[in-house]
Coordinates of N, CA and C and ligand atoms in Angstrom, one line a residue:
M1 N -21.0 19.0 23.7 CA -19.6 18.6 23.3 C -19.5 19.5 21.8
T2 N -18.3 19.8 21.4 CA -18.1 20.6 20.2 C -18.2 19.1 19.2
S3 N -18.6 19.8 17.8 CA -18.0 18.6 16.9 C -16.8 17.9 16.3
A4 N -15.8 18.9 17.0 CA -14.6 18.6 17.0 C -14.7 16.9 17.7
E5 N -15.2 17.1 19.2 CA -15.2 15.9 20.2 C -15.7 15.0 19.6
K6 N -17.0 15.3 19.1 CA -17.6 14.4 18.5 C -17.2 13.7 17.6
Q7 N -16.2 14.2 16.7 CA -15.9 13.5 15.4 C -14.7 12.6 16.3
K8 N -14.2 12.9 17.0 CA -13.1 11.8 17.6 C -13.8 10.9 18.2
T9 N -14.7 10.9 18.8 CA -15.4 10.3 19.6 C -16.1 9.0 18.2
D10 N -16.7 9.4 17.6 CA -17.4 8.7 16.3 C -15.7 7.4 15.5
L11 N -14.5 8.3 15.4 CA -13.6 7.2 15.4 C -13.6 5.9 15.1
P12 N -13.2 5.2 14.2 CA -13.0 3.8 14.0 C -11.8 3.4 14.7
E13 N -11.5 2.1 15.4 CA -10.4 2.0 16.1 C -9.3 2.0 14.7
P14 N -8.3 2.6 15.2 CA -7.0 3.2 14.8 C -6.0 1.9 13.9
L15 N -6.1 2.0 12.7 CA -5.0 0.8 12.6 C -2.7 1.1 12.1
D16 N -2.4 0.7 12.7 CA -1.3 0.3 12.9 C -0.3 0.3 11.1
V17 N -0.7 0.0 10.4 CA -0.2 0.4 9.0 C -0.8 0.5 7.8
I18 N -1.2 1.2 6.9 CA -2.2 1.3 5.9 C -1.1 1.6 5.0
A19 N -1.6 0.6 3.7 CA -0.7 0.2 2.4 C -1.4 1.0 1.2
V20 N -0.9 2.2 0.6 CA -2.4 2.6 -0.8 C -1.4 2.4 -2.2
G21 N -2.4 2.1 -2.9 CA -2.3 1.5 -4.4 C -3.2 2.7 -5.4
A22 N -2.9 2.1 -6.7 CA -3.5 2.8 -7.5 C -4.6 2.0 -7.7
H23 N -4.4 0.6 -8.5 CA -5.5 -0.3 -8.5 C -5.8 -1.2 -7.3
P24 N -6.8 -2.0 -7.1 CA -6.8 -2.9 -6.8 C -5.5 -4.0 -7.2
D25 N -4.6 -4.4 -6.6 CA -3.9 -5.5 -6.5 C -1.9 -5.3 -6.9
D26 N -2.4 -3.8 -6.8 CA -0.7 -3.4 -6.5 C -0.4 -3.1 -5.2
V27 N -1.4 -3.4 -4.3 CA -0.4 -3.3 -3.0 C 0.0 -5.0 -3.0
E28 N -1.1 -5.9 -3.2 CA -0.4 -7.1 -3.1 C 0.4 -7.2 -3.8
I29 N 0.9 -7.0 -5.0 CA 1.9 -7.2 -5.6 C 3.5 -6.9 -5.2
G30 N 3.0 -5.3 -4.7 CA 4.1 -4.4 -4.1 C 4.7 -5.1 -2.7
C31 N 3.7 -5.2 -1.4 CA 4.2 -5.5 -0.2 C 3.2 -6.2 0.1
G32 N 2.3 -7.1 -0.1 CA 0.8 -8.2 0.0 C 1.8 -9.3 1.3
G33 N 2.9 -9.6 1.0 CA 3.6 -10.4 2.0 C 4.0 -9.7 3.1
T34 N 4.4 -8.6 3.2 CA 4.5 -7.8 4.4 C 3.5 -7.6 5.2
L35 N 2.0 -7.2 4.3 CA 1.1 -6.7 5.3 C 0.5 -7.8 5.8
A36 N 0.6 -9.2 5.0 CA 0.1 -10.7 5.6 C 1.1 -10.9 7.5
R37 N 2.0 -10.5 6.8 CA 2.9 -11.0 8.5 C 2.9 -10.3 9.4
L38 N 2.5 -9.1 9.2 CA 2.2 -8.0 10.2 C 1.0 -8.5 10.9
V39 N -0.5 -8.6 10.2 CA -1.8 -9.2 10.6 C -0.9 -10.8 11.4
Q40 N -0.6 -11.6 11.2 CA 0.4 -12.5 11.4 C 0.6 -12.4 13.1
Q41 N 1.3 -10.9 12.6 CA 2.3 -10.6 14.2 C 1.2 -9.7 15.0
G42 N -0.1 -9.4 14.4 CA -1.0 -9.1 15.8 C -1.4 -7.5 15.5
Y43 N -1.1 -7.1 14.2 CA -1.5 -5.5 13.9 C -2.3 -5.2 13.5
R44 N -3.1 -4.4 12.9 CA -4.3 -4.1 12.5 C -3.7 -3.3 11.1
V45 N -4.4 -3.7 10.0 CA -3.6 -3.4 8.8 C -4.7 -2.9 8.0
G46 N -4.8 -1.8 7.0 CA -5.7 -1.3 6.1 C -5.1 -1.3 4.6
I47 N -5.9 -1.2 3.2 CA -5.5 -1.0 2.3 C -6.3 0.0 1.7
V48 N -5.6 0.9 0.9 CA -6.9 1.9 0.1 C -6.0 1.8 -1.5
D49 N -7.1 1.6 -2.2 CA -7.1 1.7 -3.4 C -7.8 2.9 -4.4
L50 N -6.6 3.9 -5.1 CA -7.5 4.9 -5.1 C -8.3 5.0 -6.3
T51 N -8.5 4.1 -7.1 CA -9.5 3.8 -7.9 C -9.9 2.6 -7.5
D52 N -11.0 1.9 -8.6 CA -11.6 0.7 -8.8 C -10.7 -0.7 -9.7
G53 N -9.9 0.4 -10.3 CA -9.3 -0.6 -11.2 C -10.1 -0.7 -12.9
E54 N -10.9 -0.3 -12.8 CA -11.9 -0.6 -13.9 C -12.2 0.4 -15.2
P55 N -12.0 0.4 -16.2 CA -12.0 -1.0 -17.4 C -10.6 -1.3 -17.1
T56 N -10.6 -2.5 -17.3 CA -9.5 -3.6 -17.7 C -9.9 -4.0 -19.2
P57 N -8.7 -4.9 -19.9 CA -9.1 -5.1 -20.9 C -10.1 -7.2 -20.8
L58 N -9.5 -7.8 -19.3 CA -9.8 -8.6 -18.9 C -11.1 -8.9 -18.1
S59 N -11.5 -8.0 -17.6 CA -12.3 -7.9 -16.4 C -13.8 -7.6 -17.0
P60 N -14.8 -8.6 -16.4 CA -16.2 -8.1 -16.9 C -16.9 -6.8 -16.4
G61 N -16.3 -6.7 -15.6 CA -16.9 -5.2 -14.9 C -16.2 -4.7 -13.0
P62 N -16.9 -3.8 -13.2 CA -16.5 -3.8 -11.7 C -16.3 -4.3 -10.6
H63 N -17.8 -4.8 -10.6 CA -18.4 -5.4 -9.6 C -17.6 -6.6 -9.4
I64 N -17.3 -7.1 -10.2 CA -16.3 -8.8 -10.4 C -14.8 -7.9 -9.2
R65 N -14.5 -6.9 -10.0 CA -13.0 -6.4 -9.2 C -13.1 -6.5 -7.8
L66 N -13.7 -6.3 -8.0 CA -14.5 -5.2 -6.5 C -14.6 -6.6 -5.4
A67 N -14.9 -7.5 -5.9 CA -15.6 -8.7 -5.7 C -14.0 -9.3 -5.7
E68 N -13.0 -9.2 -6.3 CA -11.9 -9.9 -6.4 C -11.0 -9.4 -5.1
A69 N -11.1 -8.0 -5.2 CA -10.1 -7.0 -4.2 C -10.8 -7.4 -2.6
Q70 N -11.9 -7.9 -2.4 CA -12.4 -7.8 -1.2 C -12.2 -9.7 -0.1
R71 N -12.2 -10.4 -1.7 CA -11.4 -11.6 -1.3 C -9.8 -11.6 -0.9
A72 N -9.1 -10.9 -2.3 CA -7.7 -10.4 -1.5 C -7.6 -10.0 -0.4
A73 N -8.4 -9.2 0.2 CA -8.6 -8.4 1.6 C -8.3 -9.7 2.7
E74 N -9.5 -10.4 2.3 CA -9.7 -11.2 3.6 C -8.4 -12.6 3.6
I75 N -8.0 -12.7 2.5 CA -6.9 -14.0 2.4 C -5.7 -13.2 3.4
L76 N -5.2 -11.6 2.9 CA -4.0 -11.4 3.7 C -4.7 -11.2 5.1
G77 N -5.5 -11.1 5.8 CA -6.5 -10.3 6.5 C -6.2 -9.2 7.1
V78 N -6.5 -8.5 6.0 CA -6.6 -6.8 6.6 C -7.9 -6.5 7.1
S79 N -8.0 -5.6 8.0 CA -9.0 -5.2 9.1 C -10.0 -4.0 8.0
V80 N -9.9 -3.4 7.2 CA -10.2 -2.8 6.7 C -9.5 -2.6 5.0
R81 N -10.5 -2.6 4.0 CA -10.2 -2.2 2.4 C -11.2 -1.0 1.7
V82 N -10.9 0.2 1.9 CA -11.3 1.0 1.1 C -11.1 1.6 -0.7
T83 N -11.6 1.5 -0.9 CA -11.6 1.6 -2.4 C -12.1 3.2 -3.0
L84 N -11.4 3.9 -3.5 CA -11.9 5.2 -3.8 C -12.3 5.6 -4.7
E85 N -13.1 6.9 -5.7 CA -13.8 6.4 -7.2 C -13.4 7.4 -7.9
F86 N -11.7 7.3 -7.4 CA -11.4 8.1 -8.5 C -10.7 7.1 -9.9
P87 N -10.7 8.2 -11.1 CA -10.9 7.4 -12.2 C -9.6 6.4 -12.7
N88 N -9.9 5.2 -12.8 CA -8.8 4.4 -13.4 C -8.0 4.9 -14.8
R89 N -7.0 4.9 -14.9 CA -6.5 5.5 -16.4 C -6.1 7.1 -16.4
R90 N -7.1 7.4 -15.3 CA -7.3 9.2 -15.8 C -6.5 9.7 -14.2
L91 N -5.7 8.7 -13.8 CA -5.5 9.0 -12.1 C -4.9 10.6 -11.6
F92 N -5.0 11.4 -11.7 CA -3.9 12.6 -11.1 C -3.8 13.0 -10.2
D93 N -2.3 13.5 -9.9 CA -2.3 14.2 -8.4 C -3.3 15.6 -8.2
S94 N -3.8 15.6 -7.5 CA -5.1 16.7 -7.8 C -5.2 17.1 -6.0
F95 N -6.2 18.0 -6.0 CA -6.6 18.9 -4.4 C -7.0 17.3 -3.8
E96 N -8.3 17.2 -4.8 CA -9.2 16.4 -4.5 C -8.8 15.2 -3.8
A97 N -7.7 14.9 -4.8 CA -7.4 13.2 -4.4 C -6.8 13.3 -3.4
R98 N -6.0 14.2 -2.9 CA -4.8 14.4 -1.3 C -5.9 14.3 -0.4
V99 N -6.9 15.5 -0.5 CA -7.5 15.2 0.5 C -8.6 13.7 0.7
A100 N -8.8 12.9 0.0 CA -9.9 12.0 -0.2 C -8.8 11.1 0.9
L101 N -7.7 11.0 0.3 CA -6.6 9.9 1.2 C -6.4 10.4 1.8
A102 N -5.9 11.7 2.5 CA -5.5 12.5 4.0 C -6.4 12.2 4.9
K103 N -8.2 11.9 4.5 CA -9.0 12.0 5.4 C -9.4 10.4 5.8
I104 N -8.7 9.4 5.3 CA -8.6 8.3 5.6 C -7.9 8.7 6.8
F105 N -6.3 8.5 6.2 CA -5.5 9.0 7.3 C -6.1 9.4 8.4
R106 N -6.4 10.6 8.7 CA -7.4 10.9 9.4 C -8.4 10.3 10.9
R107 N -9.0 9.4 10.1 CA -9.9 8.4 10.0 C -9.5 7.4 11.1
Y108 N -8.4 6.4 10.0 CA -8.2 5.2 10.6 C -6.5 5.6 11.5
R109 N -5.8 6.8 11.3 CA -4.7 7.0 12.4 C -3.5 5.7 12.2
P110 N -3.1 6.4 11.2 CA -2.3 4.9 11.2 C -0.7 5.2 11.2
K111 N 0.4 4.4 12.0 CA 1.3 4.7 12.5 C 2.2 5.1 11.0
I112 N 2.0 3.6 10.0 CA 3.1 3.6 8.9 C 2.2 3.7 7.5
V113 N 2.5 4.9 7.1 CA 2.2 4.5 5.4 C 2.8 3.9 4.5
L114 N 2.5 3.0 3.8 CA 3.3 2.3 2.7 C 2.4 2.8 1.6
G115 N 3.9 3.5 0.8 CA 3.2 4.1 -0.7 C 4.6 3.6 -1.9
I116 N 3.5 3.6 -3.1 CA 4.5 3.0 -4.2 C 5.6 4.0 -4.7
R117 N 6.7 3.3 -4.5 CA 8.1 3.8 -4.7 C 8.2 4.9 -6.0
E118 N 7.8 4.6 -7.0 CA 8.3 4.9 -8.0 C 7.6 5.2 -9.3
K119 N 7.8 5.4 -10.6 CA 7.3 5.5 -12.2 C 7.7 4.0 -12.6
T120 N 6.4 3.7 -13.4 CA 6.8 2.2 -13.6 C 6.5 2.0 -15.1
P121 N 7.5 2.4 -15.6 CA 7.4 2.3 -16.8 C 6.8 1.3 -18.1
Q122 N 5.9 1.7 -18.7 CA 5.5 0.6 -20.0 C 4.3 -0.2 -19.4
A123 N 3.7 0.4 -18.0 CA 3.0 0.2 -17.0 C 2.2 1.3 -16.8
S124 N 1.0 1.2 -15.8 CA 0.1 2.3 -15.7 C 0.7 3.5 -15.7
P125 N 0.4 5.0 -15.7 CA 1.0 6.1 -15.3 C 0.6 6.6 -14.4
D126 N -0.8 5.6 -13.8 CA -1.7 5.8 -12.6 C -0.3 5.5 -11.1
H127 N -0.1 5.0 -11.4 CA 1.1 4.4 -10.2 C 2.0 5.8 -9.8
W128 N 2.5 6.3 -10.5 CA 3.2 7.6 -10.3 C 2.8 8.6 -9.7
Q129 N 1.2 9.0 -10.5 CA 0.2 10.1 -9.6 C 0.0 9.4 -7.9
A130 N -0.1 8.2 -8.2 CA -0.5 7.8 -6.9 C 0.7 7.9 -5.6
M131 N 2.0 7.8 -6.4 CA 2.9 7.9 -5.4 C 3.0 9.1 -4.5
Q132 N 2.2 10.4 -5.9 CA 2.5 11.8 -5.5 C 1.2 11.9 -4.7
I133 N 0.2 11.3 -4.7 CA -1.1 11.9 -3.7 C -0.7 10.8 -2.4
T134 N -0.1 10.1 -2.2 CA -0.1 9.6 -1.3 C 1.1 10.2 -0.3
D135 N 2.0 10.7 -0.9 CA 3.3 12.0 -0.2 C 2.3 12.9 0.2
A136 N 1.6 13.5 -0.6 CA 0.9 14.6 0.0 C -0.2 14.6 1.3
A137 N -0.9 13.4 1.2 CA -1.9 12.9 1.9 C -1.2 12.7 3.3
V138 N 0.0 12.3 3.2 CA 0.5 11.9 4.8 C 0.3 13.3 5.3
F139 N 1.3 14.6 4.2 CA 1.5 15.9 4.8 C 0.3 16.4 5.2
Y140 N -0.7 16.2 4.1 CA -2.2 16.6 4.4 C -2.9 16.2 6.3
A141 N -2.6 14.8 6.5 CA -2.7 15.0 7.5 C -3.1 15.2 8.8
R142 N -1.3 15.9 9.0 CA -1.3 16.3 9.7 C -1.2 18.0 10.1
L143 N -1.8 18.5 8.9 CA -2.2 20.2 9.1 C -2.8 20.7 10.3
S144 N -2.5 21.6 11.0 CA -3.7 21.9 11.8 C -4.1 22.9 11.0
K145 N -5.1 23.8 11.5 CA -5.9 24.9 10.9 C -6.4 24.4 9.5
W146 N -7.3 23.4 9.5 CA -7.5 23.2 7.9 C -8.7 22.2 8.2
D147 N -9.3 22.3 9.5 CA -10.2 21.0 9.4 C -11.4 20.9 8.4
D148 N -12.0 22.4 8.2 CA -13.1 22.3 7.6 C -13.0 21.8 5.7
A149 N -11.7 21.8 5.4 CA -11.5 21.3 4.2 C -11.3 19.2 4.3
F150 N -11.3 18.9 5.5 CA -11.3 17.4 6.4 C -12.7 17.2 7.0
D151 N -13.8 17.3 6.5 CA -14.9 17.3 7.4 C -14.7 17.5 9.0
G152 N -14.0 18.6 9.8 CA -13.4 17.9 10.9 C -13.0 17.0 11.3
L153 N -12.2 16.2 10.7 CA -11.5 15.3 11.5 C -10.3 15.8 12.1
P154 N -9.7 15.1 13.1 CA -8.7 15.6 13.8 C -7.2 15.7 13.2
V155 N -6.4 16.3 13.2 CA -5.4 16.1 12.6 C -4.2 14.6 12.6
H156 N -3.7 14.1 12.1 CA -2.9 13.0 12.6 C -1.4 12.6 12.0
T157 N -0.6 12.5 12.8 CA 0.7 13.0 12.7 C 1.1 11.5 12.1
V158 N 1.5 10.7 10.5 CA 2.1 9.2 10.6 C 3.5 9.6 10.8
T159 N 3.7 8.0 11.7 CA 5.2 8.6 12.1 C 6.4 8.2 11.4
R160 N 5.8 7.1 10.5 CA 6.7 6.9 9.2 C 5.9 6.4 7.9
Q161 N 6.5 6.9 6.8 CA 5.6 6.9 5.7 C 7.2 5.6 5.0
L162 N 7.0 5.0 4.3 CA 8.1 4.0 3.4 C 7.3 4.0 2.4
W163 N 8.4 3.5 1.2 CA 7.8 2.9 -0.2 C 7.8 1.6 -0.7
Y164 N 7.3 1.0 -1.3 CA 7.5 -0.2 -1.9 C 7.8 0.0 -3.5
P165 N 8.6 -0.9 -3.8 CA 8.3 -1.0 -5.4 C 7.7 -2.0 -6.1
L166 N 7.3 -1.4 -7.1 CA 5.8 -1.8 -7.4 C 6.2 -2.8 -8.7
G167 N 7.5 -1.7 -10.4 CA 7.5 -2.5 -11.1 C 8.4 -3.5 -11.2
L168 N 7.3 -4.6 -12.0 CA 7.8 -6.0 -11.8 C 8.7 -6.3 -13.0
S169 N 8.6 -5.3 -14.0 CA 9.6 -5.8 -15.3 C 11.0 -4.7 -15.6
T170 N 10.8 -4.2 -14.5 CA 12.1 -2.8 -14.5 C 13.7 -3.1 -13.7
L171 N 13.9 -4.4 -13.2 CA 14.4 -4.7 -12.6 C 15.1 -3.9 -11.1
Q172 N 14.2 -2.8 -10.7 CA 14.0 -1.9 -9.3 C 13.9 -3.1 -7.9
A173 N 13.2 -4.0 -8.0 CA 12.9 -4.0 -6.9 C 14.4 -4.2 -5.9
V174 N 15.6 -4.7 -6.7 CA 17.0 -4.6 -5.5 C 17.6 -3.0 -5.7
R175 N 17.3 -2.0 -5.1 CA 17.7 -1.1 -5.5 C 19.1 -0.5 -4.8
T176 N 19.0 -0.2 -4.1 CA 20.2 0.3 -3.2 C 20.6 -0.4 -1.9
P177 N 21.7 -0.5 -1.6 CA 21.8 -1.4 0.0 C 21.3 -0.7 1.1
G178 N 20.7 0.2 1.1 CA 20.2 0.8 2.4 C 18.5 0.0 2.4
D179 N 18.0 0.0 1.6 CA 16.4 -0.5 1.7 C 16.7 -1.5 2.6
V180 N 15.5 -1.8 3.2 CA 15.0 -2.7 4.4 C 14.2 -3.7 3.9
V181 N 15.0 -4.9 3.8 CA 14.1 -5.9 3.7 C 13.1 -6.7 4.5
V182 N 12.0 -6.9 4.8 CA 11.3 -7.7 5.4 C 11.3 -9.1 5.2
D183 N 11.6 -10.0 6.1 CA 11.0 -11.0 6.1 C 9.8 -11.8 6.2
V184 N 9.3 -12.4 4.5 CA 8.2 -12.3 4.3 C 7.8 -14.1 4.4
S185 N 9.0 -14.9 5.1 CA 8.7 -16.3 4.5 C 7.6 -17.1 4.9
E186 N 6.9 -16.8 6.3 CA 6.0 -17.2 6.7 C 4.3 -16.6 6.4
S187 N 4.5 -15.9 5.0 CA 3.4 -15.1 4.2 C 3.7 -15.4 3.3
F188 N 4.4 -15.6 2.4 CA 5.1 -15.3 1.0 C 3.4 -15.9 0.2
H189 N 3.2 -17.6 0.8 CA 2.0 -18.2 0.2 C 0.2 -17.3 0.0
L190 N 0.5 -16.9 1.1 CA -0.6 -15.8 0.9 C -0.5 -14.4 0.2
K191 N 0.5 -13.8 -0.4 CA 1.1 -12.9 -1.2 C 0.1 -13.6 -2.3
V192 N 0.8 -15.0 -2.5 CA 0.8 -15.1 -4.1 C -0.6 -15.9 -3.9
E193 N -1.6 -16.2 -2.9 CA -2.7 -16.5 -2.9 C -3.7 -15.7 -3.6
A194 N -3.3 -14.3 -2.1 CA -4.2 -12.5 -2.7 C -4.0 -12.7 -4.2
I195 N -3.0 -12.4 -5.1 CA -3.0 -11.9 -6.3 C -3.7 -12.9 -6.9
R196 N -3.4 -14.4 -6.7 CA -4.4 -15.1 -7.5 C -6.0 -14.7 -7.2
A197 N -6.4 -14.3 -6.2 CA -7.7 -13.9 -6.2 C -8.4 -13.0 -7.1
Y198 N -7.4 -12.2 -8.2 CA -7.4 -11.4 -9.1 C -8.1 -12.4 -10.6
E199 N -9.0 -13.4 -10.3 CA -8.7 -14.0 -11.5 C -9.0 -13.6 -12.8
T200 N -9.6 -12.7 -12.6 CA -9.5 -11.9 -14.4 C -8.6 -11.1 -14.5
Q201 N -7.9 -10.7 -13.6 CA -6.2 -10.0 -14.4 C -5.0 -11.3 -14.3
F202 N -5.1 -12.2 -13.8 CA -4.6 -13.6 -14.1 C -4.2 -14.3 -14.4
P203 N -5.3 -14.5 -15.6 CA -5.2 -16.1 -16.4 C -4.2 -16.5 -16.1
P204 N -4.0 -18.0 -16.7 CA -2.9 -18.8 -17.1 C -2.2 -17.9 -17.8
E205 N -2.0 -17.7 -18.7 CA -1.7 -17.0 -20.3 C -0.5 -15.7 -19.1
K206 N -0.9 -15.4 -18.1 CA -0.1 -14.8 -17.2 C 0.9 -14.8 -16.5
R207 N 1.2 -16.1 -16.4 CA 2.0 -16.8 -15.3 C 3.4 -16.0 -15.2
R208 N 3.5 -15.5 -16.3 CA 5.5 -14.4 -15.7 C 4.6 -14.0 -14.5
V209 N 4.2 -13.4 -15.0 CA 3.8 -12.4 -13.4 C 4.0 -13.4 -12.0
F210 N 3.4 -13.9 -11.7 CA 3.8 -14.9 -10.8 C 5.3 -16.1 -10.7
E211 N 5.7 -16.0 -11.3 CA 7.3 -16.3 -12.0 C 8.3 -15.1 -11.4
L212 N 7.5 -13.7 -11.4 CA 8.6 -12.8 -11.7 C 8.2 -12.1 -10.1
V213 N 7.1 -12.3 -9.6 CA 7.1 -12.3 -8.0 C 7.7 -13.0 -6.8
E214 N 7.6 -14.4 -7.3 CA 8.4 -15.4 -6.7 C 10.0 -15.5 -6.9
H215 N 10.4 -15.1 -8.0 CA 11.7 -14.7 -8.0 C 12.5 -13.3 -7.5
Q216 N 11.8 -12.5 -7.4 CA 12.2 -11.5 -6.8 C 12.0 -11.7 -5.1
A217 N 11.3 -12.2 -5.0 CA 10.7 -12.3 -3.4 C 11.9 -13.1 -3.1
R218 N 12.4 -14.2 -4.0 CA 13.5 -14.9 -3.6 C 15.0 -14.2 -3.5
L219 N 15.2 -13.6 -4.0 CA 16.4 -12.5 -4.4 C 16.7 -11.8 -3.5
L220 N 15.4 -11.1 -3.4 CA 15.1 -10.0 -1.8 C 15.5 -10.7 -0.6
G221 N 15.0 -12.0 -0.6 CA 15.1 -12.6 1.0 C 16.3 -13.4 1.1
L222 N 17.2 -14.0 0.2 CA 18.2 -14.2 0.3 C 18.9 -13.2 0.4
S223 N 19.4 -11.8 -0.3 CA 19.9 -11.1 -0.2 C 20.2 -10.4 1.4
A224 N 18.8 -11.0 2.1 CA 19.1 -10.3 3.7 C 19.2 -11.9 4.5
G225 N 19.3 -12.8 3.8 CA 19.3 -14.0 4.5 C 17.9 -14.6 5.0
F226 N 17.0 -14.1 4.2 CA 15.6 -14.9 4.4 C 15.2 -15.8 3.2
R227 N 14.3 -17.0 3.4 CA 13.6 -17.4 1.9 C 13.1 -16.3 1.1
Y228 N 12.6 -15.9 2.0 CA 11.1 -14.7 0.9 C 11.7 -13.3 1.8
G229 N 11.6 -12.2 0.9 CA 11.6 -10.9 1.5 C 10.6 -9.8 0.8
E230 N 10.6 -8.9 0.9 CA 10.3 -7.6 0.2 C 10.7 -6.0 0.7
S231 N 10.7 -5.4 -0.4 CA 12.1 -4.2 0.2 C 11.0 -2.9 0.1
F232 N 11.6 -1.8 1.0 CA 11.1 -0.7 1.3 C 12.0 0.3 1.8
T233 N 11.8 1.3 1.0 CA 12.8 2.7 1.4 C 12.1 3.9 2.1
S234 N 12.7 3.9 3.1 CA 12.7 5.4 3.7 C 13.1 6.9 3.2
P235 N 11.6 7.2 2.8 CA 11.9 8.5 1.7 C 13.3 9.9 2.9
T236 N 12.7 9.5 4.3 CA 13.9 10.3 5.5 C 14.6 9.5 5.9
A237 N 16.1 9.7 6.6 CA 16.4 9.3 7.3 C 15.6 8.6 8.5
I238 N 16.3 7.3 8.9 CA 16.0 6.4 10.1 C 16.4 6.6 11.0
G239 N 16.5 7.2 12.1 CA 17.3 6.9 13.2 C 17.4 6.0 14.1
I240 N 18.2 5.6 15.0 CA 18.6 4.2 15.5 C 19.1 4.5 16.9
R241 N 18.8 3.7 18.2 CA 19.7 4.1 19.1 C 20.7 3.4 19.7
N242 N 20.8 2.1 19.0 CA 21.4 1.3 19.6 C 22.0 0.7 18.7
L243 N 22.9 0.5 17.5 CA 23.8 -0.1 16.6 C 23.9 -1.1 17.2
V244 N 24.1 -2.0 17.6 CA 24.2 -3.6 17.8 C 23.7 -4.0 17.4
E245 N 22.3 -3.9 18.6 CA 20.7 -3.7 18.7 C 20.1 -4.2 17.4
T246 N 20.0 -2.9 16.5 CA 19.3 -3.2 15.1 C 20.4 -3.9 14.1
F247 N 21.3 -4.0 14.2 CA 22.0 -4.4 12.7 C 22.8 -6.0 13.4
A248 N 23.2 -5.9 14.6 CA 23.6 -7.8 14.9 C 23.1 -8.0 15.8
R249 N 21.6 -8.5 15.2 CA 20.8 -9.0 16.8 C 20.1 -10.3 15.2
Ligands
ZN1 ZN1 -2.1 -0.9 -10.7

């Protein structure tokens, strides 16, 4: 058996969707309802945090934040949560970060990757860096003749990359009429519970965060005819075969 064949047999069960954030809690806030809904629908979902999010003003230490992240993952029902060790507050798009994330894509072979959509002014600049790292890692995951950079892991092509909005205070949740809105009415309570799992990050005086999450999900949901919704942007064109099946059912 060649080393490439051995690598293939050692791979874990694939995931349908991987969501990437800069810090534990980004993914929950941006698309936690969709992840929980996917799990309810029988899909295998994973989360990658590029940093452990520490230090932060309100947390006693990384071990507490990691425990909160694991608890949030259990609430959402995700199969895998990976926390990479790039530094919080100093996360930069780099070759090392791109390769580390691409290795996870090669290992877990997701069909869909969800990444941060845009800058978050007056919040952490790590989010913008995470977006660039994620975009690059989706590309790196499929590049052949480069296996030595990826520990011999086989190439993997992500079928679709989507971006989720994260800036809660920037009025960017509703952006263009072309965005996709996922119905999260059946899973919104799990999203809120998962965010609440970060007790150190969201004490009672930060209640505003939950109000923003609630109202944005209501606005997005109502705009598309649901109780609660989360929006996604496709960076590339969405091809469809049947206009009526897609838009009139
Ligand atoms: Zn963040």
